[in-house]
PDB file of C-alpha atoms in Angstrom:
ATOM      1  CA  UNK A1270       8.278   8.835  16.455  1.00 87.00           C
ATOM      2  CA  UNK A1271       4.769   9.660  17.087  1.00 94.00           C
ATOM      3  CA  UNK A1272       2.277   9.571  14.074  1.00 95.00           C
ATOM      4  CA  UNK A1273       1.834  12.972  13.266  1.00 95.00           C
ATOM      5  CA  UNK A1274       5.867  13.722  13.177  1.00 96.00           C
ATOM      6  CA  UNK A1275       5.465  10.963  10.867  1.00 97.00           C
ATOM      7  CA  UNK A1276       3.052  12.608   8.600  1.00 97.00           C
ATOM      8  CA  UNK A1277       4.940  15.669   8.707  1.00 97.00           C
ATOM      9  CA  UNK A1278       7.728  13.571   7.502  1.00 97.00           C
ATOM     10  CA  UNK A1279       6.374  11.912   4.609  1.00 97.00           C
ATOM     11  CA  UNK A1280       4.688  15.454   3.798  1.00 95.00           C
ATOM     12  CA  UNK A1281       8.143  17.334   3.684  1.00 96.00           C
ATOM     13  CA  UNK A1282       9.703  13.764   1.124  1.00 96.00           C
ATOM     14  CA  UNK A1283       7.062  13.309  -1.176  1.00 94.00           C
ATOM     15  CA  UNK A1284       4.701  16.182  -1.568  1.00 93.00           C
ATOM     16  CA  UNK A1285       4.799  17.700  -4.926  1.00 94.00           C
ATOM     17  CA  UNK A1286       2.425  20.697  -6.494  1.00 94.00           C
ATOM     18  CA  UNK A1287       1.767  20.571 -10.251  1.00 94.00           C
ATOM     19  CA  UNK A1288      -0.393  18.890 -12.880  1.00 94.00           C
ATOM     20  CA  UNK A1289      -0.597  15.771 -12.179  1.00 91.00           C
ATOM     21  CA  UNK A1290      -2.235  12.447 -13.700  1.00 89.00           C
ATOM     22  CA  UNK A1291      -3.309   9.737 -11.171  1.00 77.00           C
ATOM     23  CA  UNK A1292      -3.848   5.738 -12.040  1.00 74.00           C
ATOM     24  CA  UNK A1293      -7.601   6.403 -11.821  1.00 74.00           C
ATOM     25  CA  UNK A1294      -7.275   8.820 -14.299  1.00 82.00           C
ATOM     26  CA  UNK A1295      -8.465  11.526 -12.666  1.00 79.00           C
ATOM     27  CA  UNK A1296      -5.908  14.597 -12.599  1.00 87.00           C
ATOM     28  CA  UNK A1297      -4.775  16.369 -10.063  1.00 86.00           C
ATOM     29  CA  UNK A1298      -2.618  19.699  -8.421  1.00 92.00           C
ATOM     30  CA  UNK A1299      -0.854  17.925  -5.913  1.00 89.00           C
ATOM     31  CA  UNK A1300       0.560  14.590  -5.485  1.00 89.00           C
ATOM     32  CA  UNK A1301       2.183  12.382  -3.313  1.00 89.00           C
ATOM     33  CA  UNK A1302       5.236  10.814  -4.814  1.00 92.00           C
ATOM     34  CA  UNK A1303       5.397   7.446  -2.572  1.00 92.00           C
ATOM     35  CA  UNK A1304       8.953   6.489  -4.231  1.00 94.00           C
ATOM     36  CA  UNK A1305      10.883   9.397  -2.319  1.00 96.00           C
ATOM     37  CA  UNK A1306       9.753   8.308   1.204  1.00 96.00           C
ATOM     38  CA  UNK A1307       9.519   4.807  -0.079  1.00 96.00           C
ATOM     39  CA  UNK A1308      13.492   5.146  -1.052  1.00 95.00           C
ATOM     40  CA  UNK A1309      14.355   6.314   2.515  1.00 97.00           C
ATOM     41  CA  UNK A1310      15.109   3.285   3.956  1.00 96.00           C
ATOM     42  CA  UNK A1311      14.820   5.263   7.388  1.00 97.00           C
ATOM     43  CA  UNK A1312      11.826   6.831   7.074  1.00 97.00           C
ATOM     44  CA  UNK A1313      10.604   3.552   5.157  1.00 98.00           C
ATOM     45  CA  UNK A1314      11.737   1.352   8.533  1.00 98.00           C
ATOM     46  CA  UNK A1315       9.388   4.082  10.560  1.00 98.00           C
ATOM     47  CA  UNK A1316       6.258   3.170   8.354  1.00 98.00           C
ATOM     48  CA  UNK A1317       6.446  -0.205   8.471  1.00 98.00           C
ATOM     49  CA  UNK A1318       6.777   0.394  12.202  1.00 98.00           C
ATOM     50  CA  UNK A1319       4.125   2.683  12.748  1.00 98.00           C
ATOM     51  CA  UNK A1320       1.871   0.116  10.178  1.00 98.00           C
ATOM     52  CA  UNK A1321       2.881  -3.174  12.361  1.00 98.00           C
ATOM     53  CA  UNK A1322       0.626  -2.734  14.709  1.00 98.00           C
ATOM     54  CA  UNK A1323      -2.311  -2.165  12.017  1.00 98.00           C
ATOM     55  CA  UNK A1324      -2.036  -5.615  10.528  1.00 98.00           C
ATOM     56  CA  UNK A1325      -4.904  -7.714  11.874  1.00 98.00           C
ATOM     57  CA  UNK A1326      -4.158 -10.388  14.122  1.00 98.00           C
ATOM     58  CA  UNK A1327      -5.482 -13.207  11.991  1.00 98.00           C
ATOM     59  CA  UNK A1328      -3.329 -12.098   9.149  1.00 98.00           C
ATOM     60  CA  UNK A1329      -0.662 -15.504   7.637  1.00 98.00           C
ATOM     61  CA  UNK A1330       0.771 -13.497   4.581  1.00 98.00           C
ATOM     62  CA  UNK A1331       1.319 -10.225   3.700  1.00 98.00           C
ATOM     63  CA  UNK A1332       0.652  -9.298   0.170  1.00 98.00           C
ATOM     64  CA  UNK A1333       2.350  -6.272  -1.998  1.00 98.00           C
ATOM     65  CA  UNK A1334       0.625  -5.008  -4.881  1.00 96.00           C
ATOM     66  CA  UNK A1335       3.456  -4.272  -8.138  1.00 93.00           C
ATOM     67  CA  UNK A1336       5.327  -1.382  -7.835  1.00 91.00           C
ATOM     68  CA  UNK A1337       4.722   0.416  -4.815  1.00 91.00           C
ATOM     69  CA  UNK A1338       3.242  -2.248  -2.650  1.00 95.00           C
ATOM     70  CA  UNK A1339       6.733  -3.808  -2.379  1.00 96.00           C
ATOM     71  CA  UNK A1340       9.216  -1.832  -0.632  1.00 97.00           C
ATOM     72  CA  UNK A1341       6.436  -1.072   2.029  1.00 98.00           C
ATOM     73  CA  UNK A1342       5.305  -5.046   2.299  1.00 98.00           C
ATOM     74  CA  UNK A1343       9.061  -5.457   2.441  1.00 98.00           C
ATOM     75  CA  UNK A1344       9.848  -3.425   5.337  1.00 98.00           C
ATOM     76  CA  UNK A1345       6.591  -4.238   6.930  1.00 98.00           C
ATOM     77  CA  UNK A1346       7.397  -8.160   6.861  1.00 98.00           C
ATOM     78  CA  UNK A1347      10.728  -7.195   8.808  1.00 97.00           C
ATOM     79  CA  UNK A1348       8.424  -5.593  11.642  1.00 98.00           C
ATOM     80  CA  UNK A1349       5.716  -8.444  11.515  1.00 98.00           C
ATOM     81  CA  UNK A1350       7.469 -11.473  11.155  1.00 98.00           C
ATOM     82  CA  UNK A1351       4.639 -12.153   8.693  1.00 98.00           C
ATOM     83  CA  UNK A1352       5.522 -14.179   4.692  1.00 98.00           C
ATOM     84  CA  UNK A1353       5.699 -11.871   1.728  1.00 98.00           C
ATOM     85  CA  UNK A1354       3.802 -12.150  -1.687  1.00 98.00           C
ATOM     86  CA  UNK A1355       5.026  -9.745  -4.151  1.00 97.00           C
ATOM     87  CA  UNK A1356       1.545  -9.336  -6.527  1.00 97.00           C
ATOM     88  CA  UNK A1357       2.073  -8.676 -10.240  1.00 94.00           C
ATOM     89  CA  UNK A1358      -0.701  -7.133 -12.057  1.00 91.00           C
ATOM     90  CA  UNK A1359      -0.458  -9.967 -14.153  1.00 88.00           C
ATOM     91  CA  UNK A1360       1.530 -12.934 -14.350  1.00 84.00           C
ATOM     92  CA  UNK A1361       4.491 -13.716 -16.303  1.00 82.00           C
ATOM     93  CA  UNK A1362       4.749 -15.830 -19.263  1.00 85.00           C
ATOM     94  CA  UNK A1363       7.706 -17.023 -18.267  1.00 87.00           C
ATOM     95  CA  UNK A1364       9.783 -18.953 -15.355  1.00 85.00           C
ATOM     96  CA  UNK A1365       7.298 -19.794 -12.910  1.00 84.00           C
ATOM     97  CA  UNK A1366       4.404 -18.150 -14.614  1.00 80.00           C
ATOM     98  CA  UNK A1367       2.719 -17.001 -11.213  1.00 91.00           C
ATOM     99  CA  UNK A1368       0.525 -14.233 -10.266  1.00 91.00           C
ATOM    100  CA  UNK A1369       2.254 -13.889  -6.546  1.00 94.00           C
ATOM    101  CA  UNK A1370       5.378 -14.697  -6.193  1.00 95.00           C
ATOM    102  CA  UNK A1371       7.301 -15.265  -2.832  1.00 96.00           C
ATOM    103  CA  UNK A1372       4.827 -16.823   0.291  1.00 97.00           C
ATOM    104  CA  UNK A1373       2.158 -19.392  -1.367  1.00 97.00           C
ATOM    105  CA  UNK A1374      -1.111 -17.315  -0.745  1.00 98.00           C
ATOM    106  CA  UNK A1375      -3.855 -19.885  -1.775  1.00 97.00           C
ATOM    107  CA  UNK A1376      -5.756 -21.163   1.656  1.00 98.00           C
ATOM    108  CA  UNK A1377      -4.414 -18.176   3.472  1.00 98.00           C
ATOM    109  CA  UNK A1378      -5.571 -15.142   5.222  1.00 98.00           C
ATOM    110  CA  UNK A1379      -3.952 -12.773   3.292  1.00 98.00           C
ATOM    111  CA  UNK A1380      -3.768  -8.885   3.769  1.00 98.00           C
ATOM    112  CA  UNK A1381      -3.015  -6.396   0.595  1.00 98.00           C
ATOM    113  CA  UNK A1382      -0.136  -3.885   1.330  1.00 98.00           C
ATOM    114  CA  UNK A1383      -0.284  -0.645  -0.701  1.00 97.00           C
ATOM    115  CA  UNK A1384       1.235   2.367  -1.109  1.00 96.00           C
ATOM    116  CA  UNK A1385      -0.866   5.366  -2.282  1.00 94.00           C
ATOM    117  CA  UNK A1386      -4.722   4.981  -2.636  1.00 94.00           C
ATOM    118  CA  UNK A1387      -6.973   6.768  -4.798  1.00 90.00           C
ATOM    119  CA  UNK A1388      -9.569   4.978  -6.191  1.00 91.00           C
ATOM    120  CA  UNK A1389      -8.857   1.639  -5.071  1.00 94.00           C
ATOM    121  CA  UNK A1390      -8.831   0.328  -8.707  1.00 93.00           C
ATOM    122  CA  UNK A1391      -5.416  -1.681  -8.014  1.00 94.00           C
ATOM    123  CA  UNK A1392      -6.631  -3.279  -4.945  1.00 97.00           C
ATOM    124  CA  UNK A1393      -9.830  -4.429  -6.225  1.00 97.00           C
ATOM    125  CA  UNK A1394      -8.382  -5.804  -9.796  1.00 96.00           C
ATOM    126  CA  UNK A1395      -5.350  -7.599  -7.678  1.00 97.00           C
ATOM    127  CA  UNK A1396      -7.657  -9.275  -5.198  1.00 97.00           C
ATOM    128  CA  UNK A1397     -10.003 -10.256  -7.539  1.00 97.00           C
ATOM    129  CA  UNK A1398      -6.595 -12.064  -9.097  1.00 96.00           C
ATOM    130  CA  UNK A1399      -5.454 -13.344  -5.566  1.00 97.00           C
ATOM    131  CA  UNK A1400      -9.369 -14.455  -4.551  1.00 97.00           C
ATOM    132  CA  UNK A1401      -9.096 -16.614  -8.052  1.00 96.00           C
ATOM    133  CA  UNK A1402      -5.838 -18.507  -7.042  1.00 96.00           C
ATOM    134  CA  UNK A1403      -7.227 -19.073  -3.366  1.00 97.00           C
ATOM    135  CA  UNK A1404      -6.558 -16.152  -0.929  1.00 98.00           C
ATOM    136  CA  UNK A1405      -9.147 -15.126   1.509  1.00 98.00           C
ATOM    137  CA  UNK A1406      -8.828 -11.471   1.709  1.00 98.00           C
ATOM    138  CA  UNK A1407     -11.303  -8.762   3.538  1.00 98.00           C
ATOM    139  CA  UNK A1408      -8.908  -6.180   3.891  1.00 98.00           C
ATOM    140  CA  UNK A1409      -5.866  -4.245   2.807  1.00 98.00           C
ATOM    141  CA  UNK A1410      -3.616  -1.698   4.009  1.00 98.00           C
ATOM    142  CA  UNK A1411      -2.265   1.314   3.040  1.00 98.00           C
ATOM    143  CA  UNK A1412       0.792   3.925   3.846  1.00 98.00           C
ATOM    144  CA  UNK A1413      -1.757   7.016   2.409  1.00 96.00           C
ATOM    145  CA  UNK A1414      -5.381   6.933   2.036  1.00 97.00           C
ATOM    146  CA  UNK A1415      -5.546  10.120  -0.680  1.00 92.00           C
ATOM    147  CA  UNK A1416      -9.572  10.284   0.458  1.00 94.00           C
ATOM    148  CA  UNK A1417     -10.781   9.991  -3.125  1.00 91.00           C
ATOM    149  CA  UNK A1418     -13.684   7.365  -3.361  1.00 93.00           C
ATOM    150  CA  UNK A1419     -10.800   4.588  -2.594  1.00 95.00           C
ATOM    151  CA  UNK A1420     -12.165   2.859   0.690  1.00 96.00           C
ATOM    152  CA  UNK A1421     -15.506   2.863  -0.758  1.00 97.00           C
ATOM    153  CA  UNK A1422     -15.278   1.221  -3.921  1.00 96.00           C
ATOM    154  CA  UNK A1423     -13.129  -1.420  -1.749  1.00 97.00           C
ATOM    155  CA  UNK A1424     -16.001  -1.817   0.680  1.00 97.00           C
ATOM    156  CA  UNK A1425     -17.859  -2.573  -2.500  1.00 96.00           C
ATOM    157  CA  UNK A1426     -15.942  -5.454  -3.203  1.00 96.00           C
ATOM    158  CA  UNK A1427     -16.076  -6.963   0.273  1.00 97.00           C
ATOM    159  CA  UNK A1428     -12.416  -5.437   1.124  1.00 98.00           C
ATOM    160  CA  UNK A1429     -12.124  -2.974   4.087  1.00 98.00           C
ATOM    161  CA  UNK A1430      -9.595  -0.091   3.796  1.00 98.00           C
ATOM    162  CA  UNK A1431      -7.001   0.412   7.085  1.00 98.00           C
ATOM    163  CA  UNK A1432      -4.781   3.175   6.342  1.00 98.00           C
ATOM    164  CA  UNK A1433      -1.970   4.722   8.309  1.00 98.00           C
ATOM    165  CA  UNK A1434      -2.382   8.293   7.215  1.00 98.00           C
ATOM    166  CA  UNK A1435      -5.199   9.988   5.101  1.00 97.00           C
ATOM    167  CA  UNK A1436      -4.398  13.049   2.841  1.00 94.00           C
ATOM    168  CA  UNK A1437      -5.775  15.255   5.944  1.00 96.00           C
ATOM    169  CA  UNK A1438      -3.676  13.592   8.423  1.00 97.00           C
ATOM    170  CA  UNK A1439      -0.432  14.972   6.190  1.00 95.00           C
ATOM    171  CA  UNK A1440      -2.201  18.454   5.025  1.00 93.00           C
ATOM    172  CA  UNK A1441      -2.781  18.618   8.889  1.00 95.00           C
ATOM    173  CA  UNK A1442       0.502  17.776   9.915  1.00 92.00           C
ATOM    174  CA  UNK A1443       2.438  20.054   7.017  1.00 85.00           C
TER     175      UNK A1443
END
């Protein structure tokens, strides 16, 4: 499948037109719902595909941010061969307590899988977290950039920004 019959794909699943209130806070008239292509396990398997090849090559563990990041870090492990971390956005209090659970990510080259990206507040609050328990991280990956300030508030923190698909690539594609 080539990347923009991708994009037209994900388009057609998951966007939606309303009022609509983003994690950064910021409202908006259209929206990407990430859980209706990230429930396709078909169209799921093609993004992970599609975002194999995007994973640097110095990359030991692959890192999913809480909710979102997993299915895609999920399916993308399957493609790459790479360790999971699942990423809470905090740690338990209970059973084994940890931040990431899943591959040990202290010492590690990590890379952060996410979904949808807005304003990159996730990322940078969840490597800030991983940096603090050991990972070395300097980038992270996404399915949809949404072109909102995201990759540069990342650069701001030292992370870089590779994403699959921007919110032009799909409006382009639709």
């Amino acid at each position: 499948m080539t990347l923009p019959d991708l994009a037209r794909r994900i388009f057609a699943v998951s966007h939606l037109t309303g009022q609509f209130t983003l994690r950064s806070g910021l409202t908006a008239s259209e929206y990407f719902d990430k859980y209706r292509f990230e429930g396709d396990p078909v169209l799921l398997d093609e993004i992970a595909r599609a975002m194999a090849p995007l994973v640097p090559s110095d990359t030991e563990v692959l890192a999913g941010l809480e909710m979102g990041g997993i299915p895609v870090v999920t399916a993308l492990g399957r493609h790459t061969g790479l360790p999971c971390a699942f990423v809470r956005k905090q740690a338990k209090p209970y059973g084994t307590c940890r931040l990431a659970e899943g591959a040990d990510v202290a010492g590690r080259r990590v890379l952060v899988i996410e979904d949808v990206v807005t304003s990159g507040g996730q990322i940078v609050l969840s490597t800030a977290d991983l940096r603090a328990i050991g990972a070395d991280i300097d980038k992270a990956l996404c399915v949809i950039d949404r072109e909102q300030g995201g990759s540069e508030a990342l650069d701001a923190e030292g992370i870089g920004l590779i994403s699959l698909l921007t919110a032009t690539d799909l409006h382009d594609a639709a």
